Amino acid sequence: MSENKPWRESVQEKMQDLLDCFQKREAELTRLAEQLEHQRNELENETMKRKRATDQDITEQYRQLDDEKRRFETELKRMADTKEFQSSRIQLDIGGHKYTTSLSTLRKDPDSMLAAMFSGRHQLVNESDGSYFIDRDGTYFRYILNYLRDDFQVDTFPKDEVTLKEIQNEGRYYQLLGLVGAIEELLNPPPPAPDFTQEEINDMIATVSRQTDGQLISPSISPGRHIDFIFHHMTKSNIDFSGKNLSGLTFAHTTFAHNVSFVNSMLVNTCFYGCEFASHVVVDFSGADVSGADFRQCRCVQGGPNAFGGQSTSSIQGGGGGVMFGSSCSSFIQLIRMNQVKFLGAKHIGTKFDPTILDVIKF
C-alpha cells in the first residue's frame, strides 16, 4: 500500500492540474464569449443606427422626389392650362366693359349660366371685334371672373354692404350659387353664442334702474353666472360691456340713462330697436361688430344725470326696465353728430338704421 501512495498522489496532482487548467480555460472562454457578445451588441447597435440613418435618407429622398414630382405635375398643369387659355381665349363685352378670359374659366361652374352659354350647345352671335356682348353691369364682372378662377377669397371682395349686394345680384343672374351663398354669409353671419342669456340682460337693466346712491340691488340671476361682471362693471354712472359677446340678444325699447361702452363688443344681430338715449350720456359702439343689428326707431330723450336714481320728476317706468323722460325728445341724429353715440370703426354689414341716420354716422 505504501508503494502505491506516491502514485496516487501523483495522479491526484495531475488531476488537480487538469482541473485547474480546465477552470482557467473555462474562465477564458467565458471572457471571450462575453467579449464576443459585447462586440455583437455593438455591431448590432451600429448596424441599426446606420439602418435608421439610411432609412431616413431614403425617406427624405422619396419626399424630395414626391415634392419634385408634385412641382413638375403642377408646372405641367399650369402649362397645359396656359396653353388651353391661349388657345381658347374669349373676349366679352359686359355692358361696355371689355374682359378677356378663357372658355375653361367660363365653364368652371357647370351649373352656371356662363357655362351653359359657352358650352357649344348654343349658337352665339359675336360683335364686329369678335367679343360677345352681355347686357349686364360690367363694373363688378371682375369679381365674377375672380370667383371662377380662384373660388371665393373673402379678402379680395369689398366690405361695404351695398357693393356686396350688387355683386350678389350679379351672381344670381349668372347662376353662381356658391358665390351667392358665400356673400350671404358675409351679409348675414350666424351669431356666435353670447356671453349672457336674455334673462341676465333683462336683470342687469332692471338692476341699474333700481340703484340708488351708487348702490346696486342684487339681480335675480343664476348663482355663479357673471355676478362678478355685473357688480364690477355696472356702476351708477357707467355700464361697461367692452369686448363682451352680446350677439342675438335684445335691448329693444331700453332707455340708456348711463354712459355705456360696447367698445369691441360682438353685437351680431343684436336688437336695439326703439331704444332711447338720454341726452347727457355717451354710448360707444367703436370697434364693435354690429353686423345685422337693428338700430331703427332709436331716439334721444331729455333727462338729468341722476335719472335712473329717481331724480327726474317727469320720469315714468319703461317697459324694457328703463325710464322714459316725458315727451320732450331731441333728435337721435344730434347725439351722433355731437359724438355722444359713436360707431367709429364698427363693422356694419347688414346693420339696420333709419335712412336719415346713415348720412351722419361716421364709421
CSV table of C-alpha atoms in Angstrom, one decimal:
chain,number,residue,atom,x,y,z
A,1,MET,CA,0.0,0.0,0.0
A,2,SER,CA,2.8,2.3,0.8
A,3,GLU,CA,4.3,1.8,-2.6
A,4,ASN,CA,1.0,3.0,-4.3
A,5,LYS,CA,0.8,6.2,-2.3
A,6,PRO,CA,3.2,8.2,-4.3
A,7,TRP,CA,1.5,7.1,-7.5
A,8,ARG,CA,-1.9,8.1,-6.1
A,9,GLU,CA,-0.7,11.4,-5.1
A,10,SER,CA,0.9,11.9,-8.5
A,11,VAL,CA,-2.4,11.0,-10.1
A,12,GLN,CA,-4.3,13.4,-7.9
A,13,GLU,CA,-1.8,16.2,-8.6
A,14,LYS,CA,-2.2,15.6,-12.3
A,15,MET,CA,-5.9,15.6,-12.0
A,16,GLN,CA,-5.9,18.8,-10.0
A,17,ASP,CA,-3.6,20.3,-12.6
A,18,LEU,CA,-6.0,19.3,-15.3
A,19,LEU,CA,-9.0,20.7,-13.3
A,20,ASP,CA,-7.2,24.0,-12.8
A,21,CYS,CA,-6.4,24.0,-16.5
A,22,PHE,CA,-10.0,23.4,-17.4
A,23,GLN,CA,-11.2,26.1,-15.0
A,24,LYS,CA,-8.8,28.6,-16.4
A,25,ARG,CA,-9.8,27.6,-19.9
A,26,GLU,CA,-13.5,27.9,-18.9
A,27,ALA,CA,-12.9,31.3,-17.5
A,28,GLU,CA,-11.0,32.3,-20.6
A,29,LEU,CA,-13.8,31.0,-22.8
A,30,THR,CA,-16.4,32.8,-20.7
A,31,ARG,CA,-14.4,36.1,-21.0
A,32,LEU,CA,-14.1,35.5,-24.8
A,33,ALA,CA,-17.9,34.8,-25.0
A,34,GLU,CA,-18.7,38.0,-23.1
A,35,GLN,CA,-16.3,39.9,-25.3
A,36,LEU,CA,-17.9,38.5,-28.4
A,37,GLU,CA,-21.4,39.2,-27.0
A,38,HIS,CA,-20.4,42.8,-26.3
A,39,GLN,CA,-18.9,43.1,-29.8
A,40,ARG,CA,-22.0,41.6,-31.3
A,41,ASN,CA,-24.3,44.1,-29.4
A,42,GLU,CA,-22.1,47.0,-30.5
A,43,LEU,CA,-22.2,45.7,-34.1
A,44,GLU,CA,-26.0,45.3,-33.9
A,45,ASN,CA,-26.4,48.8,-32.5
A,46,GLU,CA,-24.1,50.3,-35.1
A,47,THR,CA,-26.0,48.4,-37.8
A,48,MET,CA,-29.4,49.6,-36.5
A,49,LYS,CA,-28.1,53.1,-36.3
A,50,ARG,CA,-26.8,53.0,-39.8
A,51,LYS,CA,-30.0,51.4,-41.0
A,52,ARG,CA,-32.1,54.1,-39.3
A,53,ALA,CA,-29.9,56.8,-40.9
A,54,THR,CA,-30.2,55.1,-44.3
A,55,ASP,CA,-34.0,54.7,-43.9
A,56,GLN,CA,-34.2,58.4,-43.0
A,57,ASP,CA,-32.1,59.3,-46.0
A,58,ILE,CA,-34.2,57.1,-48.3
A,59,THR,CA,-37.4,58.6,-46.8
A,60,GLU,CA,-36.1,62.1,-47.3
A,61,GLN,CA,-35.1,61.3,-50.8
A,62,TYR,CA,-38.5,59.9,-51.5
A,63,ARG,CA,-40.1,63.0,-50.0
A,64,GLN,CA,-37.9,65.3,-52.2
A,65,LEU,CA,-38.8,63.2,-55.2
A,66,ASP,CA,-42.5,63.4,-54.3
A,67,ASP,CA,-42.2,67.2,-53.9
A,68,GLU,CA,-40.3,67.4,-57.2
A,69,LYS,CA,-43.0,65.3,-58.8
A,70,ARG,CA,-45.8,67.5,-57.5
A,71,ARG,CA,-44.0,70.6,-58.6
A,72,PHE,CA,-43.4,69.1,-62.0
A,73,GLU,CA,-47.1,68.0,-62.2
A,74,THR,CA,-48.2,71.4,-61.1
A,75,GLU,CA,-46.0,73.0,-63.7
A,76,LEU,CA,-47.3,70.7,-66.4
A,77,LYS,CA,-50.9,71.5,-65.4
A,78,ARG,CA,-50.2,75.2,-65.4
A,79,MET,CA,-48.6,75.0,-68.8
A,80,ALA,CA,-51.5,72.9,-70.0
A,81,ASP,CA,-53.9,75.4,-68.6
A,82,THR,CA,-51.9,78.3,-70.1
A,83,LYS,CA,-52.0,76.5,-73.5
A,84,GLU,CA,-55.7,76.0,-73.1
A,85,PHE,CA,-56.2,79.6,-72.1
A,86,GLN,CA,-54.2,80.8,-75.1
A,87,SER,CA,-56.0,78.5,-77.5
A,88,SER,CA,-59.5,79.3,-76.1
A,89,ARG,CA,-59.2,83.0,-75.3
A,90,ILE,CA,-62.5,84.7,-75.5
A,91,GLN,CA,-63.4,88.4,-75.3
A,92,LEU,CA,-66.5,89.6,-73.5
A,93,ASP,CA,-68.3,92.9,-73.6
A,94,ILE,CA,-70.2,93.3,-70.3
A,95,GLY,CA,-72.2,96.4,-70.5
A,96,GLY,CA,-69.4,98.3,-72.3
A,97,HIS,CA,-66.6,96.8,-70.2
A,98,LYS,CA,-64.2,94.6,-72.1
A,99,TYR,CA,-62.8,91.4,-70.5
A,100,THR,CA,-60.6,88.7,-71.8
A,101,THR,CA,-60.8,85.3,-70.3
A,102,SER,CA,-60.9,81.6,-71.4
A,103,LEU,CA,-63.6,79.1,-72.1
A,104,SER,CA,-62.3,76.9,-69.3
A,105,THR,CA,-62.8,79.7,-66.8
A,106,LEU,CA,-66.3,80.4,-68.0
A,107,ARG,CA,-67.2,76.7,-67.9
A,108,LYS,CA,-65.7,76.1,-64.4
A,109,ASP,CA,-69.1,76.1,-62.7
A,110,PRO,CA,-71.1,73.6,-64.8
A,111,ASP,CA,-74.4,74.7,-63.3
A,112,SER,CA,-73.9,78.4,-64.2
A,113,MET,CA,-75.4,80.4,-67.0
A,114,LEU,CA,-72.0,81.2,-68.3
A,115,ALA,CA,-71.1,77.5,-68.6
A,116,ALA,CA,-74.3,76.9,-70.4
A,117,MET,CA,-73.9,79.9,-72.7
A,118,PHE,CA,-70.4,78.9,-73.8
A,119,SER,CA,-70.9,75.1,-73.7
A,120,GLY,CA,-71.0,74.9,-77.5
A,121,ARG,CA,-74.7,73.8,-77.5
A,122,HIS,CA,-75.9,77.3,-78.4
A,123,GLN,CA,-75.2,79.5,-81.4
A,124,LEU,CA,-73.9,82.8,-80.2
A,125,VAL,CA,-73.5,86.0,-82.2
A,126,ASN,CA,-70.4,88.0,-81.6
A,127,GLU,CA,-69.6,91.6,-82.2
A,128,SER,CA,-67.6,93.0,-85.0
A,129,ASP,CA,-64.5,92.9,-82.9
A,130,GLY,CA,-65.1,89.2,-82.0
A,131,SER,CA,-66.4,89.8,-78.5
A,132,TYR,CA,-69.6,88.5,-77.0
A,133,PHE,CA,-72.0,91.1,-75.6
A,134,ILE,CA,-73.8,90.5,-72.3
A,135,ASP,CA,-76.2,93.3,-71.2
A,136,ARG,CA,-75.2,93.5,-67.6
A,137,ASP,CA,-73.3,95.9,-65.4
A,138,GLY,CA,-69.7,95.3,-66.1
A,139,THR,CA,-68.4,97.1,-63.1
A,140,TYR,CA,-68.4,94.0,-60.9
A,141,PHE,CA,-67.8,91.3,-63.5
A,142,ARG,CA,-64.2,91.1,-62.5
A,143,TYR,CA,-65.4,89.7,-59.2
A,144,ILE,CA,-67.3,87.1,-61.1
A,145,LEU,CA,-64.2,86.1,-63.1
A,146,ASN,CA,-62.0,86.1,-60.0
A,147,TYR,CA,-64.5,83.8,-58.2
A,148,LEU,CA,-64.5,81.4,-61.2
A,149,ARG,CA,-60.7,81.5,-61.3
A,150,ASP,CA,-59.8,81.2,-57.6
A,151,ASP,CA,-63.1,80.4,-55.8
A,152,PHE,CA,-64.3,82.8,-53.1
A,153,GLN,CA,-61.5,84.7,-51.5
A,154,VAL,CA,-63.1,87.0,-48.8
A,155,ASP,CA,-60.1,89.4,-48.6
A,156,THR,CA,-60.4,90.3,-52.3
A,157,PHE,CA,-64.1,91.3,-52.1
A,158,PRO,CA,-65.4,94.7,-51.0
A,159,LYS,CA,-66.5,95.2,-47.4
A,160,ASP,CA,-69.5,97.5,-47.8
A,161,GLU,CA,-73.0,96.1,-47.8
A,162,VAL,CA,-74.3,97.8,-50.9
A,163,THR,CA,-71.4,96.7,-53.2
A,164,LEU,CA,-71.7,93.1,-51.8
A,165,LYS,CA,-75.4,93.0,-52.6
A,166,GLU,CA,-74.8,94.3,-56.1
A,167,ILE,CA,-72.1,91.6,-56.7
A,168,GLN,CA,-74.5,89.0,-55.2
A,169,ASN,CA,-77.2,90.2,-57.6
A,170,GLU,CA,-74.8,89.6,-60.5
A,171,GLY,CA,-74.0,86.2,-59.1
A,172,ARG,CA,-77.7,85.3,-59.1
A,173,TYR,CA,-78.0,86.4,-62.7
A,174,TYR,CA,-75.1,84.2,-63.7
A,175,GLN,CA,-76.4,81.4,-61.5
A,176,LEU,CA,-73.3,81.1,-59.4
A,177,LEU,CA,-74.9,79.7,-56.3
A,178,GLY,CA,-71.6,79.2,-54.5
A,179,LEU,CA,-70.8,82.9,-54.8
A,180,VAL,CA,-74.3,83.9,-53.8
A,181,GLY,CA,-74.1,81.8,-50.7
A,182,ALA,CA,-70.7,83.0,-49.7
A,183,ILE,CA,-71.8,86.6,-49.9
A,184,GLU,CA,-75.0,85.8,-48.0
A,185,GLU,CA,-72.9,84.5,-45.1
A,186,LEU,CA,-70.9,87.8,-45.1
A,187,LEU,CA,-74.1,89.8,-45.1
A,188,ASN,CA,-75.9,87.7,-42.5
A,189,PRO,CA,-73.3,85.9,-40.4
A,190,PRO,CA,-74.6,83.4,-38.0
A,191,PRO,CA,-74.5,84.9,-34.5
A,192,PRO,CA,-72.0,83.4,-32.1
A,193,ALA,CA,-73.2,82.2,-28.7
A,194,PRO,CA,-73.5,85.3,-26.4
A,195,ASP,CA,-71.8,85.7,-23.0
A,196,PHE,CA,-75.1,86.3,-21.4
A,197,THR,CA,-78.7,84.9,-21.6
A,198,GLN,CA,-81.5,87.3,-22.4
A,199,GLU,CA,-82.8,86.8,-18.8
A,200,GLU,CA,-79.5,88.0,-17.5
A,201,ILE,CA,-79.5,91.1,-19.7
A,202,ASN,CA,-83.1,91.9,-18.5
A,203,ASP,CA,-81.9,91.5,-14.9
A,204,MET,CA,-78.9,93.8,-15.5
A,205,ILE,CA,-81.2,96.5,-17.0
A,206,ALA,CA,-83.7,96.2,-14.2
A,207,THR,CA,-80.9,96.3,-11.6
A,208,VAL,CA,-79.5,99.5,-12.9
A,209,SER,CA,-82.9,101.1,-13.0
A,210,ARG,CA,-83.3,100.3,-9.2
A,211,GLN,CA,-80.0,101.5,-8.0
A,212,THR,CA,-79.9,104.5,-5.5
A,213,ASP,CA,-76.9,106.4,-4.1
A,214,GLY,CA,-74.5,104.3,-6.1
A,215,GLN,CA,-75.6,101.0,-4.5
A,216,LEU,CA,-76.7,98.1,-6.7
A,217,ILE,CA,-79.6,95.8,-5.7
A,218,SER,CA,-78.7,92.2,-6.4
A,219,PRO,CA,-80.5,90.9,-9.5
A,220,SER,CA,-82.3,87.6,-9.6
A,221,ILE,CA,-79.7,85.8,-11.6
A,222,SER,CA,-78.5,82.2,-11.5
A,223,PRO,CA,-75.8,81.7,-8.9
A,224,GLY,CA,-72.3,81.9,-10.2
A,225,ARG,CA,-73.3,83.3,-13.6
A,226,HIS,CA,-71.5,86.6,-14.3
A,227,ILE,CA,-72.2,88.0,-10.8
A,228,ASP,CA,-68.7,89.4,-10.6
A,229,PHE,CA,-69.1,91.1,-14.0
A,230,ILE,CA,-72.4,92.7,-13.0
A,231,PHE,CA,-71.1,94.2,-9.8
A,232,HIS,CA,-67.7,95.3,-11.1
A,233,HIS,CA,-68.8,96.7,-14.4
A,234,MET,CA,-72.2,98.2,-13.8
A,235,THR,CA,-71.9,101.4,-11.7
A,236,LYS,CA,-74.2,104.3,-11.1
A,237,SER,CA,-72.7,106.3,-13.9
A,238,ASN,CA,-71.2,103.7,-16.3
A,239,ILE,CA,-72.0,100.3,-17.8
A,240,ASP,CA,-69.1,98.5,-19.4
A,241,PHE,CA,-69.8,95.8,-22.0
A,242,SER,CA,-66.5,96.3,-23.7
A,243,GLY,CA,-65.3,93.1,-25.5
A,244,LYS,CA,-68.3,91.1,-24.5
A,245,ASN,CA,-70.3,88.9,-26.8
A,246,LEU,CA,-74.0,90.1,-26.8
A,247,SER,CA,-74.9,88.7,-30.2
A,248,GLY,CA,-78.5,87.9,-30.9
A,249,LEU,CA,-79.8,89.4,-27.6
A,250,THR,CA,-82.3,92.3,-27.4
A,251,PHE,CA,-82.1,95.7,-25.7
A,252,ALA,CA,-85.3,96.8,-27.5
A,253,HIS,CA,-87.1,99.8,-26.0
A,254,THR,CA,-84.5,100.2,-23.3
A,255,THR,CA,-83.7,103.7,-22.1
A,256,PHE,CA,-79.9,104.3,-21.7
A,257,ALA,CA,-79.6,106.9,-19.0
A,258,HIS,CA,-75.9,105.9,-18.2
A,259,ASN,CA,-72.8,106.0,-20.2
A,260,VAL,CA,-72.4,102.6,-21.9
A,261,SER,CA,-69.4,101.1,-23.5
A,262,PHE,CA,-69.9,98.5,-26.2
A,263,VAL,CA,-66.3,99.0,-27.5
A,264,ASN,CA,-65.0,96.0,-29.4
A,265,SER,CA,-68.1,94.0,-28.4
A,266,MET,CA,-69.8,91.3,-30.5
A,267,LEU,CA,-73.3,92.6,-31.3
A,268,VAL,CA,-74.2,90.5,-34.3
A,269,ASN,CA,-78.0,90.5,-34.9
A,270,THR,CA,-78.4,92.3,-31.5
A,271,CYS,CA,-81.7,94.3,-31.3
A,272,PHE,CA,-81.6,97.9,-30.2
A,273,TYR,CA,-84.9,98.7,-31.9
A,274,GLY,CA,-86.8,101.7,-30.3
A,275,CYS,CA,-84.0,102.3,-27.7
A,276,GLU,CA,-83.9,105.7,-26.0
A,277,PHE,CA,-80.7,107.5,-25.2
A,278,ALA,CA,-80.7,110.2,-22.6
A,279,SER,CA,-79.3,113.5,-23.8
A,280,HIS,CA,-76.4,113.5,-21.4
A,281,VAL,CA,-75.0,110.0,-21.9
A,282,VAL,CA,-72.2,108.7,-24.2
A,283,VAL,CA,-72.9,105.3,-25.8
A,284,ASP,CA,-69.8,104.0,-27.5
A,285,PHE,CA,-70.0,101.2,-30.2
A,286,SER,CA,-66.5,101.9,-31.5
A,287,GLY,CA,-64.8,98.8,-33.0
A,288,ALA,CA,-67.8,96.7,-32.3
A,289,ASP,CA,-69.3,94.2,-34.8
A,290,VAL,CA,-72.9,95.4,-35.2
A,291,SER,CA,-73.5,93.3,-38.4
A,292,GLY,CA,-77.2,92.6,-38.7
A,293,ALA,CA,-78.0,94.6,-35.6
A,294,ASP,CA,-81.2,96.7,-35.6
A,295,PHE,CA,-81.0,100.4,-34.6
A,296,ARG,CA,-84.2,101.5,-36.1
A,297,GLN,CA,-86.6,103.9,-34.3
A,298,CYS,CA,-83.9,104.9,-31.8
A,299,ARG,CA,-84.3,108.4,-30.3
A,300,CYS,CA,-82.9,110.9,-27.8
A,301,VAL,CA,-84.8,111.8,-24.7
A,302,GLN,CA,-84.2,114.6,-22.2
A,303,GLY,CA,-83.1,113.6,-18.7
A,304,GLY,CA,-80.7,114.6,-16.0
A,305,PRO,CA,-77.6,112.6,-14.9
A,306,ASN,CA,-79.4,111.0,-12.0
A,307,ALA,CA,-82.5,110.0,-13.9
A,308,PHE,CA,-82.1,106.3,-13.1
A,309,GLY,CA,-81.8,107.2,-9.4
A,310,GLY,CA,-85.3,108.6,-9.5
A,311,GLN,CA,-84.2,112.3,-9.7
A,312,SER,CA,-86.3,113.1,-12.7
A,313,THR,CA,-89.7,114.3,-11.6
A,314,SER,CA,-91.3,113.6,-15.0
A,315,SER,CA,-89.9,110.1,-15.4
A,316,ILE,CA,-92.1,107.0,-15.7
A,317,GLN,CA,-91.0,103.4,-15.7
A,318,GLY,CA,-90.5,102.0,-19.3
A,319,GLY,CA,-91.4,98.5,-20.4
A,320,GLY,CA,-87.8,97.5,-21.0
A,321,GLY,CA,-86.6,98.2,-17.5
A,322,GLY,CA,-85.5,101.8,-18.4
A,323,VAL,CA,-87.0,105.2,-17.7
A,324,MET,CA,-88.8,107.5,-20.1
A,325,PHE,CA,-88.4,111.2,-19.6
A,326,GLY,CA,-91.6,112.9,-20.5
A,327,SER,CA,-92.5,113.8,-24.1
A,328,SER,CA,-89.7,116.3,-24.9
A,329,CYS,CA,-87.4,114.4,-27.3
A,330,SER,CA,-84.5,115.8,-29.3
A,331,SER,CA,-83.0,114.2,-32.3
A,332,PHE,CA,-81.0,110.9,-32.1
A,333,ILE,CA,-79.1,112.3,-35.1
A,334,GLN,CA,-77.9,115.2,-32.9
A,335,LEU,CA,-76.4,112.7,-30.4
A,336,ILE,CA,-74.5,111.1,-33.3
A,337,ARG,CA,-73.3,114.5,-34.6
A,338,MET,CA,-72.2,115.5,-31.1
A,339,ASN,CA,-70.2,112.2,-30.9
A,340,GLN,CA,-72.2,111.0,-28.0
A,341,VAL,CA,-73.3,107.9,-29.9
A,342,LYS,CA,-70.2,106.6,-31.6
A,343,PHE,CA,-69.7,103.9,-34.3
A,344,LEU,CA,-66.1,104.6,-35.3
A,345,GLY,CA,-64.5,101.5,-36.8
A,346,ALA,CA,-67.6,99.4,-36.2
A,347,LYS,CA,-68.2,96.5,-38.6
A,348,HIS,CA,-71.7,97.1,-40.0
A,349,ILE,CA,-72.6,94.6,-42.7
A,350,GLY,CA,-76.4,94.3,-42.9
A,351,THR,CA,-76.9,96.7,-40.0
A,352,LYS,CA,-80.4,98.2,-39.9
A,353,PHE,CA,-80.6,102.0,-39.4
A,354,ASP,CA,-83.3,104.5,-40.3
A,355,PRO,CA,-82.3,106.1,-43.7
A,356,THR,CA,-81.7,109.5,-42.2
A,357,ILE,CA,-79.2,108.1,-39.7
A,358,LEU,CA,-76.9,106.6,-42.3
A,359,ASP,CA,-76.0,110.1,-43.7
A,360,VAL,CA,-74.5,111.2,-40.4
A,361,ILE,CA,-72.8,108.1,-38.9
A,362,LYS,CA,-69.0,108.1,-39.1
A,363,PHE,CA,-67.7,104.5,-39.4
